[in-house]
PDB file of C-alpha atoms in Angstrom:
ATOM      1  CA  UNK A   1       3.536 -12.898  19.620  1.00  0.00           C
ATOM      2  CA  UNK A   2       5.817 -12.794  22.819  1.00  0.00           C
ATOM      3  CA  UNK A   3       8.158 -10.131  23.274  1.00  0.00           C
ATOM      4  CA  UNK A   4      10.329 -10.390  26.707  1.00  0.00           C
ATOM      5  CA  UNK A   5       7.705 -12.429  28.154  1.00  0.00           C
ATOM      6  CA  UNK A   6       4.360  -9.734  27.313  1.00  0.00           C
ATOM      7  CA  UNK A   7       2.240 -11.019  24.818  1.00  0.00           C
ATOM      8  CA  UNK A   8       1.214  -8.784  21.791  1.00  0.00           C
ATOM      9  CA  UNK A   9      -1.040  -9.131  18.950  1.00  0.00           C
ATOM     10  CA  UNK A  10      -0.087  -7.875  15.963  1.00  0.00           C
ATOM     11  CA  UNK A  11      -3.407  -6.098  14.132  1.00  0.00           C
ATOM     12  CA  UNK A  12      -4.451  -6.080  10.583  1.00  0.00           C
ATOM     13  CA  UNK A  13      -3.942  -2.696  10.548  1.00  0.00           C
ATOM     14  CA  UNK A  14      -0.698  -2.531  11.052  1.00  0.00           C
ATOM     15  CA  UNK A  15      -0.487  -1.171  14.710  1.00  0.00           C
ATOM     16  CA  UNK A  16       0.613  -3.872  17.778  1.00  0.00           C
ATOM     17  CA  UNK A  17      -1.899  -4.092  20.592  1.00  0.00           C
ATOM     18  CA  UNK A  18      -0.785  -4.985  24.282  1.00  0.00           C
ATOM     19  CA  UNK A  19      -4.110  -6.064  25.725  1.00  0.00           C
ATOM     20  CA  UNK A  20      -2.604  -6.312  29.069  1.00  0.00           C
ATOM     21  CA  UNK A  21      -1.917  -2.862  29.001  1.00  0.00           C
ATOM     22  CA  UNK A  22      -4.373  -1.513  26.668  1.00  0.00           C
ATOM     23  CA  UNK A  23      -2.009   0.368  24.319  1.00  0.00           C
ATOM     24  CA  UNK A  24      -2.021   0.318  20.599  1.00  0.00           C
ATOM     25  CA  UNK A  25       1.558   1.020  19.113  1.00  0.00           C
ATOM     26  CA  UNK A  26       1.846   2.503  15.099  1.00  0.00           C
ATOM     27  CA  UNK A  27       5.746   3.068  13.647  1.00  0.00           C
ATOM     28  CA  UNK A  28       6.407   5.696  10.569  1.00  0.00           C
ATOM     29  CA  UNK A  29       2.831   7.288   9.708  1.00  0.00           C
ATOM     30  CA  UNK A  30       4.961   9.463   8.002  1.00  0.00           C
ATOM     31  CA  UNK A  31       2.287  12.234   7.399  1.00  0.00           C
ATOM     32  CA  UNK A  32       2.596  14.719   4.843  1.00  0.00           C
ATOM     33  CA  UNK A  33       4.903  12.392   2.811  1.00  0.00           C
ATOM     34  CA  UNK A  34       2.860  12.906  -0.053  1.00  0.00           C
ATOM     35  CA  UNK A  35       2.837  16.873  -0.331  1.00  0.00           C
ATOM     36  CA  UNK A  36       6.629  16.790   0.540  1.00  0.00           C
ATOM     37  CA  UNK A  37       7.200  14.810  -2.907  1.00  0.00           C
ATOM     38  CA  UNK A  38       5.104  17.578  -4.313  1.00  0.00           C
ATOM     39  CA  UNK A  39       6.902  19.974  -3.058  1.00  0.00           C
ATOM     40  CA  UNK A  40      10.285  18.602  -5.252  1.00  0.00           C
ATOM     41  CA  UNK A  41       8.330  17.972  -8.560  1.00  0.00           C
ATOM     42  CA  UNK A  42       7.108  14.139  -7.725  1.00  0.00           C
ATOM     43  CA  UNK A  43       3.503  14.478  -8.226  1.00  0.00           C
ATOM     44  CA  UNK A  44       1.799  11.714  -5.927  1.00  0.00           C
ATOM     45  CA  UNK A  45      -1.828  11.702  -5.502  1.00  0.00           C
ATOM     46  CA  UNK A  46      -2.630  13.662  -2.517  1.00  0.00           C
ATOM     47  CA  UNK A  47      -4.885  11.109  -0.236  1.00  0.00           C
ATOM     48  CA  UNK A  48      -1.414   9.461   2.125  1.00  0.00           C
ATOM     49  CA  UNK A  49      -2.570  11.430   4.693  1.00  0.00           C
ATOM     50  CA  UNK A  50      -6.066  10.876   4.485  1.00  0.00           C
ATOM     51  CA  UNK A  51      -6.094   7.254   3.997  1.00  0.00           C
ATOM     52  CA  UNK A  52      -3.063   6.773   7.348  1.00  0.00           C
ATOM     53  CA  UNK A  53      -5.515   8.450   9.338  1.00  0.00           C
ATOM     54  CA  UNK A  54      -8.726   6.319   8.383  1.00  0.00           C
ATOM     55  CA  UNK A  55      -6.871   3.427   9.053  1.00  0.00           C
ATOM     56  CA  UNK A  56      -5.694   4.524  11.967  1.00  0.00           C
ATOM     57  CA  UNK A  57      -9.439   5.593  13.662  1.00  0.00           C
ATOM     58  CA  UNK A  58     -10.644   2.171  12.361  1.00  0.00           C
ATOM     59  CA  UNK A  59      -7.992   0.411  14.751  1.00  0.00           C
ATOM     60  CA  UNK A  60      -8.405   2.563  17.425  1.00  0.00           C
ATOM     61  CA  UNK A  61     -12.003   2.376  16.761  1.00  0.00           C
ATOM     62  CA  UNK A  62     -12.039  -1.459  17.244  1.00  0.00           C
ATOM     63  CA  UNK A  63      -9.565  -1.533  19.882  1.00  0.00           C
ATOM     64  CA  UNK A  64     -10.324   1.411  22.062  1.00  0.00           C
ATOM     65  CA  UNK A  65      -6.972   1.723  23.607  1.00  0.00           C
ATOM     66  CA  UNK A  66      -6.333   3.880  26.206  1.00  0.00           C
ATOM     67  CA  UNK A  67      -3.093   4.591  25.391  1.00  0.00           C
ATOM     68  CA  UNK A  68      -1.656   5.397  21.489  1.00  0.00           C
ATOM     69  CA  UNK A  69       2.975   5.424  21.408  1.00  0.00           C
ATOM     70  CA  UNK A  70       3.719   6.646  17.795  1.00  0.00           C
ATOM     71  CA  UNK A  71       7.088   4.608  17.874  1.00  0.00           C
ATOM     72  CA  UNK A  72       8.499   7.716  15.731  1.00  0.00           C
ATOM     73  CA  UNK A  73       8.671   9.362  11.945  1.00  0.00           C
ATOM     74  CA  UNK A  74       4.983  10.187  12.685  1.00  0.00           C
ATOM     75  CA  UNK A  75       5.423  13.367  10.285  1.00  0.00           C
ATOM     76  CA  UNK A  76       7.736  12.825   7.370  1.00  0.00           C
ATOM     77  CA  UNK A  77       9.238  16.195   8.128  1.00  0.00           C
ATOM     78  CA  UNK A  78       9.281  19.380  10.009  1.00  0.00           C
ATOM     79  CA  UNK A  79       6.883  21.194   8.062  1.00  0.00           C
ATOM     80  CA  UNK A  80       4.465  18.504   7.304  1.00  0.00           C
ATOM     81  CA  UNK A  81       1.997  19.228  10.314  1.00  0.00           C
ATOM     82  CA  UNK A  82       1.854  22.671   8.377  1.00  0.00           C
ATOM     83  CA  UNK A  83       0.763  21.305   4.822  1.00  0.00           C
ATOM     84  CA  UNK A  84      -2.014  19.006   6.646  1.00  0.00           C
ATOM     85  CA  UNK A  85      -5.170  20.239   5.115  1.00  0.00           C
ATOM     86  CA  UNK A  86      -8.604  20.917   7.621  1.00  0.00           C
ATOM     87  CA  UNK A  87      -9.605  17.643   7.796  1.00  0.00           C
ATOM     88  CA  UNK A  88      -6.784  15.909   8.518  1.00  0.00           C
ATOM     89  CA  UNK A  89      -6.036  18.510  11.113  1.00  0.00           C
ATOM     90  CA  UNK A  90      -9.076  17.721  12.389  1.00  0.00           C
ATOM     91  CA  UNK A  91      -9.173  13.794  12.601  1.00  0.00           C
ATOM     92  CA  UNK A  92      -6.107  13.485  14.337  1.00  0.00           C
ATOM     93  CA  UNK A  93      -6.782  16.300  17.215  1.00  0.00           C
ATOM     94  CA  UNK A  94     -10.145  13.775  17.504  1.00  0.00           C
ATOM     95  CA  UNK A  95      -8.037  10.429  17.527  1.00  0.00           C
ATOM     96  CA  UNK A  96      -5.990  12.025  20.263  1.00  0.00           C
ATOM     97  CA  UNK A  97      -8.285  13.547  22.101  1.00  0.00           C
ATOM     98  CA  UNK A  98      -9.586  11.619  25.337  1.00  0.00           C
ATOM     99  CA  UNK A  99      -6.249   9.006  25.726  1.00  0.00           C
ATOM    100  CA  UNK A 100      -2.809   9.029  26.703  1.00  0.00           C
ATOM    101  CA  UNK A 101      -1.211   9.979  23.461  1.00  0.00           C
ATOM    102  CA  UNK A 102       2.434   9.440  23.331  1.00  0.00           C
ATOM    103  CA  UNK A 103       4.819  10.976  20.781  1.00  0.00           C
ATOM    104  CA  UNK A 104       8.284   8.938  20.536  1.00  0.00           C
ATOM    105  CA  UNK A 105      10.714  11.122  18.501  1.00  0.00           C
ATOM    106  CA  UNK A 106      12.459   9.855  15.196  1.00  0.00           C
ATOM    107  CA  UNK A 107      14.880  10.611  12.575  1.00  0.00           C
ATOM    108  CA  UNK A 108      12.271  12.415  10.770  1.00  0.00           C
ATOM    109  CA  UNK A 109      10.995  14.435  13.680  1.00  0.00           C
ATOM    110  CA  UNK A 110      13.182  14.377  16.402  1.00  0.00           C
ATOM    111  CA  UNK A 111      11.293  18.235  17.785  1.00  0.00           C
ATOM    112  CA  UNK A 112       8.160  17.390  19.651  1.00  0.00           C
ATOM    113  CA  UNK A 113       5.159  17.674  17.713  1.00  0.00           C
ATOM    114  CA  UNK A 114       4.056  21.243  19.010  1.00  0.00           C
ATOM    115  CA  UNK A 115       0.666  21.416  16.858  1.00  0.00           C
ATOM    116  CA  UNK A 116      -1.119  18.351  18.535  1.00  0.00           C
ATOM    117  CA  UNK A 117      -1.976  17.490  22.208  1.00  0.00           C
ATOM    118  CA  UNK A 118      -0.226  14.323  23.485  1.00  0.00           C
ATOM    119  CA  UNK A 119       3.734  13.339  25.490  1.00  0.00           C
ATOM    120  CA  UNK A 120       6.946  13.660  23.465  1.00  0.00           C
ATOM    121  CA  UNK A 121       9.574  11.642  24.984  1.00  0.00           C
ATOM    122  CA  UNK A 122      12.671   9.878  23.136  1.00  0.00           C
ATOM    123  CA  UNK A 123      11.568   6.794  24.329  1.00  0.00           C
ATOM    124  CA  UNK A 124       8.922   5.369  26.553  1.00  0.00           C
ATOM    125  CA  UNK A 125       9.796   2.107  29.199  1.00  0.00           C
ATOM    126  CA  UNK A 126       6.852   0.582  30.634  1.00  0.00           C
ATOM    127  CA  UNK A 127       7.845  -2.967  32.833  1.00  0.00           C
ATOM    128  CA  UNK A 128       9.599  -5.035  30.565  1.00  0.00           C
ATOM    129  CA  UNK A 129       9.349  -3.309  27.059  1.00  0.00           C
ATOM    130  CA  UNK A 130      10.733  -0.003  25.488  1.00  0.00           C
ATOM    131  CA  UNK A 131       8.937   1.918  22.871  1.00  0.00           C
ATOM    132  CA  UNK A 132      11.773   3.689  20.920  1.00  0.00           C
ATOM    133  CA  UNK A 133      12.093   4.137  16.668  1.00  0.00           C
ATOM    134  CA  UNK A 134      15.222   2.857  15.909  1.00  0.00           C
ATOM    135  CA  UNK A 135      16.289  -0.539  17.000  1.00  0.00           C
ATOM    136  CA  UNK A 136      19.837  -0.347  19.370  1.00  0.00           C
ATOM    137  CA  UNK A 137      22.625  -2.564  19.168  1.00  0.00           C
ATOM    138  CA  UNK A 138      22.781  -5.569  20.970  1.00  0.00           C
ATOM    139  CA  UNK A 139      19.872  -7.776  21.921  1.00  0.00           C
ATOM    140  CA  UNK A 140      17.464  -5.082  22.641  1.00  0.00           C
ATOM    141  CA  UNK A 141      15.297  -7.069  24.837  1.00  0.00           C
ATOM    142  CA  UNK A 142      12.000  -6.145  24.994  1.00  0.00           C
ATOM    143  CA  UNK A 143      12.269  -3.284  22.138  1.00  0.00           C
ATOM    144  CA  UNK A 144       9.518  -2.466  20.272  1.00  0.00           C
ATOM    145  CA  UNK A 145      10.723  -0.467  17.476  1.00  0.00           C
ATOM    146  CA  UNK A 146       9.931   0.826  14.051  1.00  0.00           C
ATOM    147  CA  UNK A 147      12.029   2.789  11.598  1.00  0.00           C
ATOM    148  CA  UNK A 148      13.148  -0.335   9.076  1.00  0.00           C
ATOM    149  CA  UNK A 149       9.564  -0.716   7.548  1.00  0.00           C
ATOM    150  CA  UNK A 150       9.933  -4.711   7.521  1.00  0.00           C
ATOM    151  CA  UNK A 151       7.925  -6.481   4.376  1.00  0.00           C
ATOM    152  CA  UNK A 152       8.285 -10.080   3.267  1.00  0.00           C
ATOM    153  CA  UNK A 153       7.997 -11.898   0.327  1.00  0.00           C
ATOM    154  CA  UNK A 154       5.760 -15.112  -0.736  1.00  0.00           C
ATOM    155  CA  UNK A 155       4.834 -17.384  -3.545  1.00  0.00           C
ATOM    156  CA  UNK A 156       1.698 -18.268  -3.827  1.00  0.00           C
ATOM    157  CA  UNK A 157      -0.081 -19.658  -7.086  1.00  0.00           C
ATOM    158  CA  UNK A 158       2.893 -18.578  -9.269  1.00  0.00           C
ATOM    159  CA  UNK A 159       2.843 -15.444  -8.166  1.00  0.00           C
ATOM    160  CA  UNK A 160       5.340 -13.385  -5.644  1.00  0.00           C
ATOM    161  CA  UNK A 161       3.591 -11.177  -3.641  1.00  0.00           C
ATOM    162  CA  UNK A 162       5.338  -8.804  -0.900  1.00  0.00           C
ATOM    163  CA  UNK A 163       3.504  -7.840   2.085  1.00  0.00           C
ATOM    164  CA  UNK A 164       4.437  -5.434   5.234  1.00  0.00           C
ATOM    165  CA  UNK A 165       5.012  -7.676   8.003  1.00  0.00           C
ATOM    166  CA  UNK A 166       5.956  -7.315  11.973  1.00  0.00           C
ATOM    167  CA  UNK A 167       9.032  -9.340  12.873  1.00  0.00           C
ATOM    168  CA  UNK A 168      10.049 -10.157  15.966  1.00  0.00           C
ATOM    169  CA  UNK A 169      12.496 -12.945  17.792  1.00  0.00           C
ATOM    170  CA  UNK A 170      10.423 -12.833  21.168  1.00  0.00           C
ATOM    171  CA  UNK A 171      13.374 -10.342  22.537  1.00  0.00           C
ATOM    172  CA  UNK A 172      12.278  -7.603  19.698  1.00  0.00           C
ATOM    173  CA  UNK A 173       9.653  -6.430  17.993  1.00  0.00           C
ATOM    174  CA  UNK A 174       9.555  -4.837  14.588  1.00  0.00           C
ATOM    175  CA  UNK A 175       6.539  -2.883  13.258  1.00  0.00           C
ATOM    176  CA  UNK A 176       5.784  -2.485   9.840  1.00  0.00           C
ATOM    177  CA  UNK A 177       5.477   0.852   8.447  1.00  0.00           C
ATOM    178  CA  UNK A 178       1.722   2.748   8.994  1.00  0.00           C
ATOM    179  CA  UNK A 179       1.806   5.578   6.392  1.00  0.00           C
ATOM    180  CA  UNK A 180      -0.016   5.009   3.394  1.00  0.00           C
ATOM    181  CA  UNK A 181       3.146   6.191   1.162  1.00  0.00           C
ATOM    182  CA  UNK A 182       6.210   4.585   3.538  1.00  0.00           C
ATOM    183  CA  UNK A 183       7.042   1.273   1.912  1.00  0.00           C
ATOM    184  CA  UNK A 184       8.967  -1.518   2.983  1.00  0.00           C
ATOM    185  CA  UNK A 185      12.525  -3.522   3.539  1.00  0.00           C
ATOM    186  CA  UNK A 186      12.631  -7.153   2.799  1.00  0.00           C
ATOM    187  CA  UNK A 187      13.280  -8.931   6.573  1.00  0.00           C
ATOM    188  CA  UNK A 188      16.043 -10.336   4.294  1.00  0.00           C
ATOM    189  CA  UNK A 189      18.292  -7.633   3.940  1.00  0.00           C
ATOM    190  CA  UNK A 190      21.184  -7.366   6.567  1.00  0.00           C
ATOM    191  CA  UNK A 191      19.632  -4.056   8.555  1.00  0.00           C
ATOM    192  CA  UNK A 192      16.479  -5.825   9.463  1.00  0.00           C
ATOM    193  CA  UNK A 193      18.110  -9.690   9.771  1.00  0.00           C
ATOM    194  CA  UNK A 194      21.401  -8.729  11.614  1.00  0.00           C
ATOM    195  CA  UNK A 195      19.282  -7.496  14.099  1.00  0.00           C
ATOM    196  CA  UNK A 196      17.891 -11.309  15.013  1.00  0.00           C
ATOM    197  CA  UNK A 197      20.880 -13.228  14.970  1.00  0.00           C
ATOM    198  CA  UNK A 198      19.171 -16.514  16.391  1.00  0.00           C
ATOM    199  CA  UNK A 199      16.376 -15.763  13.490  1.00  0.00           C
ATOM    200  CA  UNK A 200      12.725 -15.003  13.662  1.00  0.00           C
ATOM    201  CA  UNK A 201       9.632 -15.127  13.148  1.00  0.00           C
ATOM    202  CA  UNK A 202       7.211 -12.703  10.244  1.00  0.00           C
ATOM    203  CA  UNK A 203       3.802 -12.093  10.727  1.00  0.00           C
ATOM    204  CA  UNK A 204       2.742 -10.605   7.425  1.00  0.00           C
ATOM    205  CA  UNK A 205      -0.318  -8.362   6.799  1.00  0.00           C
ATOM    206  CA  UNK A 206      -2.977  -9.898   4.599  1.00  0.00           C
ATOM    207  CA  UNK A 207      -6.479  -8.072   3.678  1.00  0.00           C
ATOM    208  CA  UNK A 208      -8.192  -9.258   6.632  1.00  0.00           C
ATOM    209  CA  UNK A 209      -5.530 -10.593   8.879  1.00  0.00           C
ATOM    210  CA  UNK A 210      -2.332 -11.178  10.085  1.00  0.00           C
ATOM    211  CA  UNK A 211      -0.353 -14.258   9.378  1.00  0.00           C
ATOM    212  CA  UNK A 212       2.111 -16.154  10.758  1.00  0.00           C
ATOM    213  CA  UNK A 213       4.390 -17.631   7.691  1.00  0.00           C
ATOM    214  CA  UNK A 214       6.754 -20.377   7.466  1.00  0.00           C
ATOM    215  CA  UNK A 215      10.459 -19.441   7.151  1.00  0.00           C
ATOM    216  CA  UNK A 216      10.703 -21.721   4.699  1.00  0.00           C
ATOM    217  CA  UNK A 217       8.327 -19.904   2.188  1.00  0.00           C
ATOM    218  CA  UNK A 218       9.962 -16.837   2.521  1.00  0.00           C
ATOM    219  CA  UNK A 219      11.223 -15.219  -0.889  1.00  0.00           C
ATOM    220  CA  UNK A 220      14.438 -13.945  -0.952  1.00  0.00           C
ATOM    221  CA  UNK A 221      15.197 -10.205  -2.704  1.00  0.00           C
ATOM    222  CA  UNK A 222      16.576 -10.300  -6.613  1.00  0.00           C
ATOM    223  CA  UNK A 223      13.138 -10.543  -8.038  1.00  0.00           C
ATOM    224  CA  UNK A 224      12.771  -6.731  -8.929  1.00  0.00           C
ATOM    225  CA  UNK A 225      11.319  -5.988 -12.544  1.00  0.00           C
ATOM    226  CA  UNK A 226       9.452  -9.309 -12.584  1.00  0.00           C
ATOM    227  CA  UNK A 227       6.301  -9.339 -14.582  1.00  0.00           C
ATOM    228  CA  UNK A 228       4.951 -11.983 -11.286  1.00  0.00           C
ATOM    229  CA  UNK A 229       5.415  -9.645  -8.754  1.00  0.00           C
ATOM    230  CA  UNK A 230       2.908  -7.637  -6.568  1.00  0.00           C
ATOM    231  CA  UNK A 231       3.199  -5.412  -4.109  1.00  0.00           C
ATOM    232  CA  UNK A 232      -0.104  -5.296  -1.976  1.00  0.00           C
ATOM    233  CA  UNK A 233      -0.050  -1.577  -0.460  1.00  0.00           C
ATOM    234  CA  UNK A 234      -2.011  -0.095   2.143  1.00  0.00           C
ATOM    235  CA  UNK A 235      -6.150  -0.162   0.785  1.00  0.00           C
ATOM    236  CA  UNK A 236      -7.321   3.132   1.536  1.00  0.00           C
TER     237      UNK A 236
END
């Protein structure tokens, strides 16, 4: 992938890795989702957090960055870095321990992250790209954002199966969603494919890598309630 003349690779994982630069990007871990639902009667099982944060040390793990820009949402809300049991607590003060660490603020946690070590900034500008979460009007050349949680749609053997996907039209960059629990938009709908009015390109996430798919076998939304469809989430 080329974004504003960088090239990036996006990782099985999820995350986007700028070799040049040695920085692994993740959009929307959205941690403590899960006991938030609890905490309004929708009884999920417990793990989100657990399972984001494995899959998050595996990629940093394998691609030792010395730099980590949560592009946003990192906690689903205000309280969440409250309800994070021990061990969660505990894995992330060791994944952000001993590199830059930067915090980029979103809609669901605009207030610095006070709890953890690490930057908060609005947005973060290094040469020709801009972390930020939400995508701005316009162009945005050389954004890397998250906030939409991009997925995309195949058929393959009869069957339609949705993955999360990055999309990007070598000016911007969309990550998929990181948390466990966050979901996905179809790169169809008008939020995600206003944004690339020339069109783009999807690279979606498959079990052991990341592939770029033909326009062409792209499946449109309207397929809800099929008894053909999957959704492949995050394996924890």
């Amino acid at each position: 992938m080329i974004v504003n003349g960088v090239t990036l690779e996006p990782d099985v994982s999820g995350a986007l890795w700028w070799p040049g630069r040695r920085l692994l990007a993740v959009a929307d871990l959205h941690l403590g989702k899960g006991s938030a639902y609890a905490r309004h009667g929708s009884l999920l099982p417990p793990w989100d957090s657990h399972a984001t944060l494995s899959r998050l040390g595996e990629a940093i793990a394998r691609r030792r960055p010395s730099t980590v820009v949560c592009l946003g949402d990192s906690f689903h809300d205000d309280g969440a870095p409250s309800r994070l049991d021990g061990a969660c607590l505990d894995e992330l003060g060791t994944l952000v321990d001993g590199r830059e660490w930067v915090w980029v603020a979103g809609n669901h946690d605009p207030e610095p992250p006070e709890a953890f070590a690490g930057r908060a900034v609005p947005a973060l500008t290094l040469g020709p790209l801009t972390f930020r979460h939400e995508p701005s009007a316009g162009s945005g050349a050389g954004e890397v954002c998250g906030h939409l949680h991009p997925s995309a749609t195949v058929r393959s053997r009869g069957t339609r199966m949705r993955r999360r996907c990055f999309a990007s039209d070598g000016a911007r960059a969309l990550l998929p969603a990181f948390g466990a629990y966050a979901g996905g938009l179809d790169v169809h709908e008008r939020a995600i494919a206003d944004l690339f009015a020339g069109g783009f390109d999807v690279w979606m996430i498959g079990r052991e890598r990341v592939g770029l798919v033909d326009r062409r076998h792209l499946v449109r939304p309207g397929y809800a309630g099929r008894k053909d469809e999957r959704f492949e989430a995050w394996q924890a």
